[in-house]
């Protein structure tokens, strides 16, 4: 038992250390070349299996560390598409979001990973919504962590990145998937925090929702130090001038 705990602690520290180091594409590819992706996937598989078996060996620290690393690795376009399209990383992540729904860091990293996968990749965005039902998981995270700007920001980014580059045919179905879950109201509430106001407005615009000025509240927690995954929204500057 003690040896198992030591191994888990070492795994967490390794995941955290690698996440800190993968700050650019070259470094990401270097870690991929030495086999980090199979380790990442095996760890998530193990977390899911142990949760399904009601084992006490998996902790939220392992899940947070693993999803945090996945989040950073998805900064590479080829890697994020491969992970989204050809592995079970996303369904495992969605499962763990449900199992650890009360842990803000799990929700933050999972939403940020979804945001990264969808960024400038419409085929990933469509699969995330249609095959993996990510819209429901994102909405649940926003409701569960209403007072956490870091979660609200990454959830809004995920919605925005999913909806921003779809074709007209796909756009309506994907947009409706979010709107039917009450995301418009959630985004309006997220816009009250200074740490998520810009991302919430961008998501509302790409959902073709009404945008109104709100009073910004002081964030109860400081914003995440991780650089958010973001790009300019469609007609963003035009809409800002209209306001």
PDB file of C-alpha atoms in Angstrom:
ATOM      1  CA  UNK A   1       0.000   0.000   0.000  1.00  0.00           C
ATOM      2  CA  UNK A   2       2.778   2.415   0.926  1.00  0.00           C
ATOM      3  CA  UNK A   3       4.692   1.586  -2.253  1.00  0.00           C
ATOM      4  CA  UNK A   4       1.571   2.189  -4.324  1.00  0.00           C
ATOM      5  CA  UNK A   5       1.093   5.600  -2.713  1.00  0.00           C
ATOM      6  CA  UNK A   6       4.714   6.486  -3.414  1.00  0.00           C
ATOM      7  CA  UNK A   7       4.304   5.476  -7.053  1.00  0.00           C
ATOM      8  CA  UNK A   8       1.160   7.588  -7.355  1.00  0.00           C
ATOM      9  CA  UNK A   9       2.930  10.577  -5.831  1.00  0.00           C
ATOM     10  CA  UNK A  10       5.850  10.157  -8.238  1.00  0.00           C
ATOM     11  CA  UNK A  11       3.463   9.899 -11.198  1.00  0.00           C
ATOM     12  CA  UNK A  12       1.682  13.103 -10.168  1.00  0.00           C
ATOM     13  CA  UNK A  13       4.945  14.997  -9.792  1.00  0.00           C
ATOM     14  CA  UNK A  14       6.186  13.757 -13.184  1.00  0.00           C
ATOM     15  CA  UNK A  15       2.959  14.818 -14.883  1.00  0.00           C
ATOM     16  CA  UNK A  16       3.150  18.228 -13.240  1.00  0.00           C
ATOM     17  CA  UNK A  17       6.794  18.671 -14.196  1.00  0.00           C
ATOM     18  CA  UNK A  18       6.196  17.736 -17.832  1.00  0.00           C
ATOM     19  CA  UNK A  19       3.195  20.048 -18.024  1.00  0.00           C
ATOM     20  CA  UNK A  20       5.370  22.896 -16.791  1.00  0.00           C
ATOM     21  CA  UNK A  21       7.982  22.177 -19.455  1.00  0.00           C
ATOM     22  CA  UNK A  22       5.751  21.790 -22.541  1.00  0.00           C
ATOM     23  CA  UNK A  23       5.514  25.498 -23.258  1.00  0.00           C
ATOM     24  CA  UNK A  24       6.003  25.404 -27.026  1.00  0.00           C
ATOM     25  CA  UNK A  25       5.455  23.127 -29.998  1.00  0.00           C
ATOM     26  CA  UNK A  26       9.031  21.876 -30.240  1.00  0.00           C
ATOM     27  CA  UNK A  27       9.043  20.729 -26.633  1.00  0.00           C
ATOM     28  CA  UNK A  28       5.642  19.088 -27.053  1.00  0.00           C
ATOM     29  CA  UNK A  29       6.924  17.113 -30.035  1.00  0.00           C
ATOM     30  CA  UNK A  30      10.048  16.109 -28.108  1.00  0.00           C
ATOM     31  CA  UNK A  31       7.964  14.545 -25.341  1.00  0.00           C
ATOM     32  CA  UNK A  32       5.666  12.895 -27.871  1.00  0.00           C
ATOM     33  CA  UNK A  33       8.728  11.384 -29.571  1.00  0.00           C
ATOM     34  CA  UNK A  34       9.801   9.684 -26.323  1.00  0.00           C
ATOM     35  CA  UNK A  35       6.360   8.214 -25.691  1.00  0.00           C
ATOM     36  CA  UNK A  36       4.390  10.570 -23.447  1.00  0.00           C
ATOM     37  CA  UNK A  37       1.067   9.981 -25.233  1.00  0.00           C
ATOM     38  CA  UNK A  38       0.778   6.251 -24.423  1.00  0.00           C
ATOM     39  CA  UNK A  39       1.625   7.046 -20.802  1.00  0.00           C
ATOM     40  CA  UNK A  40      -1.047   9.748 -20.741  1.00  0.00           C
ATOM     41  CA  UNK A  41      -3.677   7.458 -22.239  1.00  0.00           C
ATOM     42  CA  UNK A  42      -2.748   4.517 -20.010  1.00  0.00           C
ATOM     43  CA  UNK A  43      -3.019   6.697 -16.922  1.00  0.00           C
ATOM     44  CA  UNK A  44      -6.460   7.941 -17.915  1.00  0.00           C
ATOM     45  CA  UNK A  45      -7.557   4.383 -18.735  1.00  0.00           C
ATOM     46  CA  UNK A  46      -6.397   3.297 -15.286  1.00  0.00           C
ATOM     47  CA  UNK A  47      -8.232   6.179 -13.589  1.00  0.00           C
ATOM     48  CA  UNK A  48     -11.463   5.260 -15.357  1.00  0.00           C
ATOM     49  CA  UNK A  49     -11.131   1.534 -14.624  1.00  0.00           C
ATOM     50  CA  UNK A  50     -10.440   2.125 -10.952  1.00  0.00           C
ATOM     51  CA  UNK A  51     -13.427   4.457 -10.660  1.00  0.00           C
ATOM     52  CA  UNK A  52     -15.655   1.871 -12.330  1.00  0.00           C
ATOM     53  CA  UNK A  53     -14.375  -0.734  -9.867  1.00  0.00           C
ATOM     54  CA  UNK A  54     -14.896   1.699  -6.976  1.00  0.00           C
ATOM     55  CA  UNK A  55     -11.241   1.456  -6.089  1.00  0.00           C
ATOM     56  CA  UNK A  56      -9.734   3.975  -3.679  1.00  0.00           C
ATOM     57  CA  UNK A  57      -6.405   4.032  -5.479  1.00  0.00           C
ATOM     58  CA  UNK A  58      -7.294   6.908  -7.824  1.00  0.00           C
ATOM     59  CA  UNK A  59      -7.268  10.397  -6.348  1.00  0.00           C
ATOM     60  CA  UNK A  60      -8.388  13.714  -7.731  1.00  0.00           C
ATOM     61  CA  UNK A  61      -4.703  14.779  -7.740  1.00  0.00           C
ATOM     62  CA  UNK A  62      -3.853  12.104 -10.321  1.00  0.00           C
ATOM     63  CA  UNK A  63      -6.819  13.085 -12.494  1.00  0.00           C
ATOM     64  CA  UNK A  64      -5.999  16.798 -12.257  1.00  0.00           C
ATOM     65  CA  UNK A  65      -2.319  16.240 -13.109  1.00  0.00           C
ATOM     66  CA  UNK A  66      -3.126  13.993 -16.077  1.00  0.00           C
ATOM     67  CA  UNK A  67      -5.798  16.282 -17.552  1.00  0.00           C
ATOM     68  CA  UNK A  68      -3.520  19.271 -17.003  1.00  0.00           C
ATOM     69  CA  UNK A  69      -0.844  17.606 -19.110  1.00  0.00           C
ATOM     70  CA  UNK A  70      -3.369  16.641 -21.796  1.00  0.00           C
ATOM     71  CA  UNK A  71      -4.457  20.271 -21.915  1.00  0.00           C
ATOM     72  CA  UNK A  72      -0.955  21.501 -22.689  1.00  0.00           C
ATOM     73  CA  UNK A  73      -0.160  18.759 -25.193  1.00  0.00           C
ATOM     74  CA  UNK A  74      -3.254  19.753 -27.179  1.00  0.00           C
ATOM     75  CA  UNK A  75      -1.556  23.022 -28.092  1.00  0.00           C
ATOM     76  CA  UNK A  76      -0.103  21.052 -31.026  1.00  0.00           C
ATOM     77  CA  UNK A  77      -2.636  20.823 -33.887  1.00  0.00           C
ATOM     78  CA  UNK A  78      -1.636  17.357 -35.097  1.00  0.00           C
ATOM     79  CA  UNK A  79      -1.542  15.881 -31.616  1.00  0.00           C
ATOM     80  CA  UNK A  80      -4.878  17.337 -30.528  1.00  0.00           C
ATOM     81  CA  UNK A  81      -6.582  16.048 -33.675  1.00  0.00           C
ATOM     82  CA  UNK A  82      -5.101  12.583 -33.212  1.00  0.00           C
ATOM     83  CA  UNK A  83      -6.172  12.508 -29.562  1.00  0.00           C
ATOM     84  CA  UNK A  84      -9.664  13.714 -30.454  1.00  0.00           C
ATOM     85  CA  UNK A  85     -10.270  11.539 -33.485  1.00  0.00           C
ATOM     86  CA  UNK A  86      -8.319   8.338 -32.847  1.00  0.00           C
ATOM     87  CA  UNK A  87      -8.121   7.675 -29.101  1.00  0.00           C
ATOM     88  CA  UNK A  88     -10.435   7.249 -26.122  1.00  0.00           C
ATOM     89  CA  UNK A  89      -9.001  10.296 -24.332  1.00  0.00           C
ATOM     90  CA  UNK A  90     -12.154  12.387 -24.709  1.00  0.00           C
ATOM     91  CA  UNK A  91     -14.673   9.759 -23.514  1.00  0.00           C
ATOM     92  CA  UNK A  92     -12.376   8.998 -20.576  1.00  0.00           C
ATOM     93  CA  UNK A  93     -12.155  12.703 -19.804  1.00  0.00           C
ATOM     94  CA  UNK A  94     -15.936  13.102 -19.973  1.00  0.00           C
ATOM     95  CA  UNK A  95     -16.354  10.149 -17.608  1.00  0.00           C
ATOM     96  CA  UNK A  96     -13.907  11.643 -15.124  1.00  0.00           C
ATOM     97  CA  UNK A  97     -15.642  15.027 -15.332  1.00  0.00           C
ATOM     98  CA  UNK A  98     -18.768  13.303 -14.027  1.00  0.00           C
ATOM     99  CA  UNK A  99     -16.954  11.313 -11.351  1.00  0.00           C
ATOM    100  CA  UNK A 100     -15.051  14.383 -10.103  1.00  0.00           C
ATOM    101  CA  UNK A 101     -17.692  16.983 -10.848  1.00  0.00           C
ATOM    102  CA  UNK A 102     -17.063  18.727  -7.517  1.00  0.00           C
ATOM    103  CA  UNK A 103     -13.357  19.333  -8.279  1.00  0.00           C
ATOM    104  CA  UNK A 104     -12.901  22.712 -10.026  1.00  0.00           C
ATOM    105  CA  UNK A 105      -9.459  21.858 -11.456  1.00  0.00           C
ATOM    106  CA  UNK A 106     -10.861  18.778 -13.222  1.00  0.00           C
ATOM    107  CA  UNK A 107     -13.591  20.893 -14.828  1.00  0.00           C
ATOM    108  CA  UNK A 108     -11.103  23.625 -15.766  1.00  0.00           C
ATOM    109  CA  UNK A 109      -8.556  21.312 -17.407  1.00  0.00           C
ATOM    110  CA  UNK A 110     -11.209  19.260 -19.188  1.00  0.00           C
ATOM    111  CA  UNK A 111     -12.944  22.344 -20.614  1.00  0.00           C
ATOM    112  CA  UNK A 112      -9.577  23.807 -21.618  1.00  0.00           C
ATOM    113  CA  UNK A 113      -8.658  20.556 -23.389  1.00  0.00           C
ATOM    114  CA  UNK A 114     -11.955  20.640 -25.286  1.00  0.00           C
ATOM    115  CA  UNK A 115     -11.310  24.282 -26.181  1.00  0.00           C
ATOM    116  CA  UNK A 116      -7.851  23.441 -27.501  1.00  0.00           C
ATOM    117  CA  UNK A 117      -9.107  20.489 -29.540  1.00  0.00           C
ATOM    118  CA  UNK A 118     -11.844  22.579 -31.173  1.00  0.00           C
ATOM    119  CA  UNK A 119      -9.667  25.604 -31.919  1.00  0.00           C
ATOM    120  CA  UNK A 120      -9.519  26.067 -35.728  1.00  0.00           C
ATOM    121  CA  UNK A 121     -10.542  22.405 -36.200  1.00  0.00           C
ATOM    122  CA  UNK A 122     -14.232  22.138 -37.219  1.00  0.00           C
ATOM    123  CA  UNK A 123     -14.076  18.356 -37.628  1.00  0.00           C
ATOM    124  CA  UNK A 124     -12.905  18.044 -34.028  1.00  0.00           C
ATOM    125  CA  UNK A 125     -15.627  20.434 -32.881  1.00  0.00           C
ATOM    126  CA  UNK A 126     -18.334  18.398 -34.573  1.00  0.00           C
ATOM    127  CA  UNK A 127     -17.079  15.120 -33.105  1.00  0.00           C
ATOM    128  CA  UNK A 128     -16.802  16.623 -29.631  1.00  0.00           C
ATOM    129  CA  UNK A 129     -20.487  17.545 -29.708  1.00  0.00           C
ATOM    130  CA  UNK A 130     -22.026  14.726 -31.752  1.00  0.00           C
ATOM    131  CA  UNK A 131     -19.961  11.718 -30.682  1.00  0.00           C
ATOM    132  CA  UNK A 132     -18.907  12.712 -27.175  1.00  0.00           C
ATOM    133  CA  UNK A 133     -21.803  14.962 -26.041  1.00  0.00           C
ATOM    134  CA  UNK A 134     -19.360  17.545 -24.751  1.00  0.00           C
ATOM    135  CA  UNK A 135     -22.027  20.252 -24.738  1.00  0.00           C
ATOM    136  CA  UNK A 136     -23.729  18.598 -21.777  1.00  0.00           C
ATOM    137  CA  UNK A 137     -20.444  18.175 -19.893  1.00  0.00           C
ATOM    138  CA  UNK A 138     -19.514  21.825 -20.431  1.00  0.00           C
ATOM    139  CA  UNK A 139     -22.918  23.053 -19.282  1.00  0.00           C
ATOM    140  CA  UNK A 140     -22.722  20.835 -16.200  1.00  0.00           C
ATOM    141  CA  UNK A 141     -19.275  22.214 -15.339  1.00  0.00           C
ATOM    142  CA  UNK A 142     -20.567  25.775 -15.611  1.00  0.00           C
ATOM    143  CA  UNK A 143     -23.509  25.034 -13.314  1.00  0.00           C
ATOM    144  CA  UNK A 144     -21.422  23.095 -10.828  1.00  0.00           C
ATOM    145  CA  UNK A 145     -18.804  25.847 -10.523  1.00  0.00           C
ATOM    146  CA  UNK A 146     -20.857  29.015 -10.950  1.00  0.00           C
ATOM    147  CA  UNK A 147     -18.540  31.082  -8.740  1.00  0.00           C
ATOM    148  CA  UNK A 148     -15.266  29.902 -10.290  1.00  0.00           C
ATOM    149  CA  UNK A 149     -14.090  32.321 -13.026  1.00  0.00           C
ATOM    150  CA  UNK A 150     -11.308  29.960 -14.154  1.00  0.00           C
ATOM    151  CA  UNK A 151     -13.888  27.259 -14.936  1.00  0.00           C
ATOM    152  CA  UNK A 152     -16.327  29.727 -16.492  1.00  0.00           C
ATOM    153  CA  UNK A 153     -13.598  31.119 -18.726  1.00  0.00           C
ATOM    154  CA  UNK A 154     -12.438  27.761 -20.089  1.00  0.00           C
ATOM    155  CA  UNK A 155     -16.023  26.564 -20.548  1.00  0.00           C
ATOM    156  CA  UNK A 156     -16.870  29.719 -22.495  1.00  0.00           C
ATOM    157  CA  UNK A 157     -13.731  29.276 -24.608  1.00  0.00           C
ATOM    158  CA  UNK A 158     -14.747  25.707 -25.354  1.00  0.00           C
ATOM    159  CA  UNK A 159     -18.204  26.822 -26.491  1.00  0.00           C
ATOM    160  CA  UNK A 160     -16.775  29.655 -28.544  1.00  0.00           C
ATOM    161  CA  UNK A 161     -14.112  27.537 -30.248  1.00  0.00           C
ATOM    162  CA  UNK A 162     -16.612  24.780 -31.059  1.00  0.00           C
ATOM    163  CA  UNK A 163     -19.095  27.175 -32.656  1.00  0.00           C
ATOM    164  CA  UNK A 164     -16.787  29.637 -34.408  1.00  0.00           C
ATOM    165  CA  UNK A 165     -15.795  27.878 -37.640  1.00  0.00           C
ATOM    166  CA  UNK A 166     -18.603  25.502 -38.495  1.00  0.00           C
ATOM    167  CA  UNK A 167     -20.408  25.397 -41.819  1.00  0.00           C
ATOM    168  CA  UNK A 168     -23.949  26.759 -41.942  1.00  0.00           C
ATOM    169  CA  UNK A 169     -25.357  23.225 -41.987  1.00  0.00           C
ATOM    170  CA  UNK A 170     -23.450  22.117 -38.892  1.00  0.00           C
ATOM    171  CA  UNK A 171     -23.648  25.492 -37.179  1.00  0.00           C
ATOM    172  CA  UNK A 172     -27.365  25.366 -36.415  1.00  0.00           C
ATOM    173  CA  UNK A 173     -27.329  21.845 -34.972  1.00  0.00           C
ATOM    174  CA  UNK A 174     -24.279  22.458 -32.797  1.00  0.00           C
ATOM    175  CA  UNK A 175     -25.510  25.842 -31.634  1.00  0.00           C
ATOM    176  CA  UNK A 176     -28.902  24.369 -30.734  1.00  0.00           C
ATOM    177  CA  UNK A 177     -27.189  21.613 -28.742  1.00  0.00           C
ATOM    178  CA  UNK A 178     -25.772  24.278 -26.442  1.00  0.00           C
ATOM    179  CA  UNK A 179     -28.816  26.541 -26.360  1.00  0.00           C
ATOM    180  CA  UNK A 180     -31.132  23.647 -25.463  1.00  0.00           C
ATOM    181  CA  UNK A 181     -28.976  23.095 -22.373  1.00  0.00           C
ATOM    182  CA  UNK A 182     -29.510  26.663 -21.146  1.00  0.00           C
ATOM    183  CA  UNK A 183     -25.984  27.795 -21.931  1.00  0.00           C
ATOM    184  CA  UNK A 184     -27.077  31.313 -22.901  1.00  0.00           C
ATOM    185  CA  UNK A 185     -28.116  32.101 -19.337  1.00  0.00           C
ATOM    186  CA  UNK A 186     -24.957  30.505 -17.963  1.00  0.00           C
ATOM    187  CA  UNK A 187     -22.783  32.657 -20.227  1.00  0.00           C
ATOM    188  CA  UNK A 188     -24.602  35.821 -19.185  1.00  0.00           C
ATOM    189  CA  UNK A 189     -23.823  34.919 -15.574  1.00  0.00           C
ATOM    190  CA  UNK A 190     -20.188  34.147 -16.454  1.00  0.00           C
ATOM    191  CA  UNK A 191     -19.907  37.627 -17.982  1.00  0.00           C
ATOM    192  CA  UNK A 192     -20.265  39.107 -14.488  1.00  0.00           C
ATOM    193  CA  UNK A 193     -16.716  37.995 -13.631  1.00  0.00           C
ATOM    194  CA  UNK A 194     -13.753  39.998 -14.897  1.00  0.00           C
ATOM    195  CA  UNK A 195     -11.854  36.744 -15.414  1.00  0.00           C
ATOM    196  CA  UNK A 196     -14.377  35.367 -17.895  1.00  0.00           C
ATOM    197  CA  UNK A 197     -16.247  38.366 -19.327  1.00  0.00           C
ATOM    198  CA  UNK A 198     -14.435  38.500 -22.691  1.00  0.00           C
ATOM    199  CA  UNK A 199     -14.737  34.768 -23.304  1.00  0.00           C
ATOM    200  CA  UNK A 200     -18.402  34.732 -22.270  1.00  0.00           C
ATOM    201  CA  UNK A 201     -19.244  37.571 -24.684  1.00  0.00           C
ATOM    202  CA  UNK A 202     -17.335  35.861 -27.504  1.00  0.00           C
ATOM    203  CA  UNK A 203     -19.258  32.631 -26.909  1.00  0.00           C
ATOM    204  CA  UNK A 204     -22.583  34.472 -26.825  1.00  0.00           C
ATOM    205  CA  UNK A 205     -21.814  36.190 -30.122  1.00  0.00           C
ATOM    206  CA  UNK A 206     -20.888  32.940 -31.857  1.00  0.00           C
ATOM    207  CA  UNK A 207     -24.085  31.381 -30.511  1.00  0.00           C
ATOM    208  CA  UNK A 208     -25.951  34.336 -32.077  1.00  0.00           C
ATOM    209  CA  UNK A 209     -27.286  35.324 -28.671  1.00  0.00           C
ATOM    210  CA  UNK A 210     -28.188  38.731 -27.347  1.00  0.00           C
ATOM    211  CA  UNK A 211     -25.254  40.543 -25.764  1.00  0.00           C
ATOM    212  CA  UNK A 212     -25.824  43.153 -23.087  1.00  0.00           C
ATOM    213  CA  UNK A 213     -23.516  45.125 -20.871  1.00  0.00           C
ATOM    214  CA  UNK A 214     -23.316  43.869 -17.284  1.00  0.00           C
ATOM    215  CA  UNK A 215     -21.794  45.015 -14.025  1.00  0.00           C
ATOM    216  CA  UNK A 216     -18.541  43.154 -13.513  1.00  0.00           C
ATOM    217  CA  UNK A 217     -18.065  41.646 -10.073  1.00  0.00           C
ATOM    218  CA  UNK A 218     -14.765  41.146  -8.331  1.00  0.00           C
ATOM    219  CA  UNK A 219     -13.578  37.608  -8.948  1.00  0.00           C
ATOM    220  CA  UNK A 220     -13.585  35.461  -5.798  1.00  0.00           C
ATOM    221  CA  UNK A 221     -10.437  33.711  -7.037  1.00  0.00           C
ATOM    222  CA  UNK A 222      -7.528  34.956  -9.180  1.00  0.00           C
ATOM    223  CA  UNK A 223      -7.625  33.977 -12.862  1.00  0.00           C
ATOM    224  CA  UNK A 224      -5.700  30.939 -14.063  1.00  0.00           C
ATOM    225  CA  UNK A 225      -2.047  31.556 -14.887  1.00  0.00           C
ATOM    226  CA  UNK A 226      -2.366  29.286 -17.927  1.00  0.00           C
ATOM    227  CA  UNK A 227      -2.542  31.157 -21.228  1.00  0.00           C
ATOM    228  CA  UNK A 228      -6.083  30.588 -22.565  1.00  0.00           C
ATOM    229  CA  UNK A 229      -6.728  29.033 -25.943  1.00  0.00           C
ATOM    230  CA  UNK A 230      -8.387  31.798 -27.936  1.00  0.00           C
ATOM    231  CA  UNK A 231      -8.695  33.440 -31.314  1.00  0.00           C
ATOM    232  CA  UNK A 232     -10.657  36.430 -32.573  1.00  0.00           C
ATOM    233  CA  UNK A 233     -14.393  35.848 -32.846  1.00  0.00           C
ATOM    234  CA  UNK A 234     -16.419  36.326 -36.009  1.00  0.00           C
ATOM    235  CA  UNK A 235     -17.427  40.006 -36.313  1.00  0.00           C
ATOM    236  CA  UNK A 236     -16.018  40.586 -32.839  1.00  0.00           C
ATOM    237  CA  UNK A 237     -14.703  44.085 -33.481  1.00  0.00           C
ATOM    238  CA  UNK A 238     -17.903  45.068 -35.265  1.00  0.00           C
ATOM    239  CA  UNK A 239     -20.045  43.894 -32.374  1.00  0.00           C
ATOM    240  CA  UNK A 240     -17.893  45.697 -29.844  1.00  0.00           C
ATOM    241  CA  UNK A 241     -18.307  48.982 -31.733  1.00  0.00           C
ATOM    242  CA  UNK A 242     -22.067  48.412 -31.814  1.00  0.00           C
ATOM    243  CA  UNK A 243     -22.081  48.186 -28.015  1.00  0.00           C
TER     244      UNK A 243
END
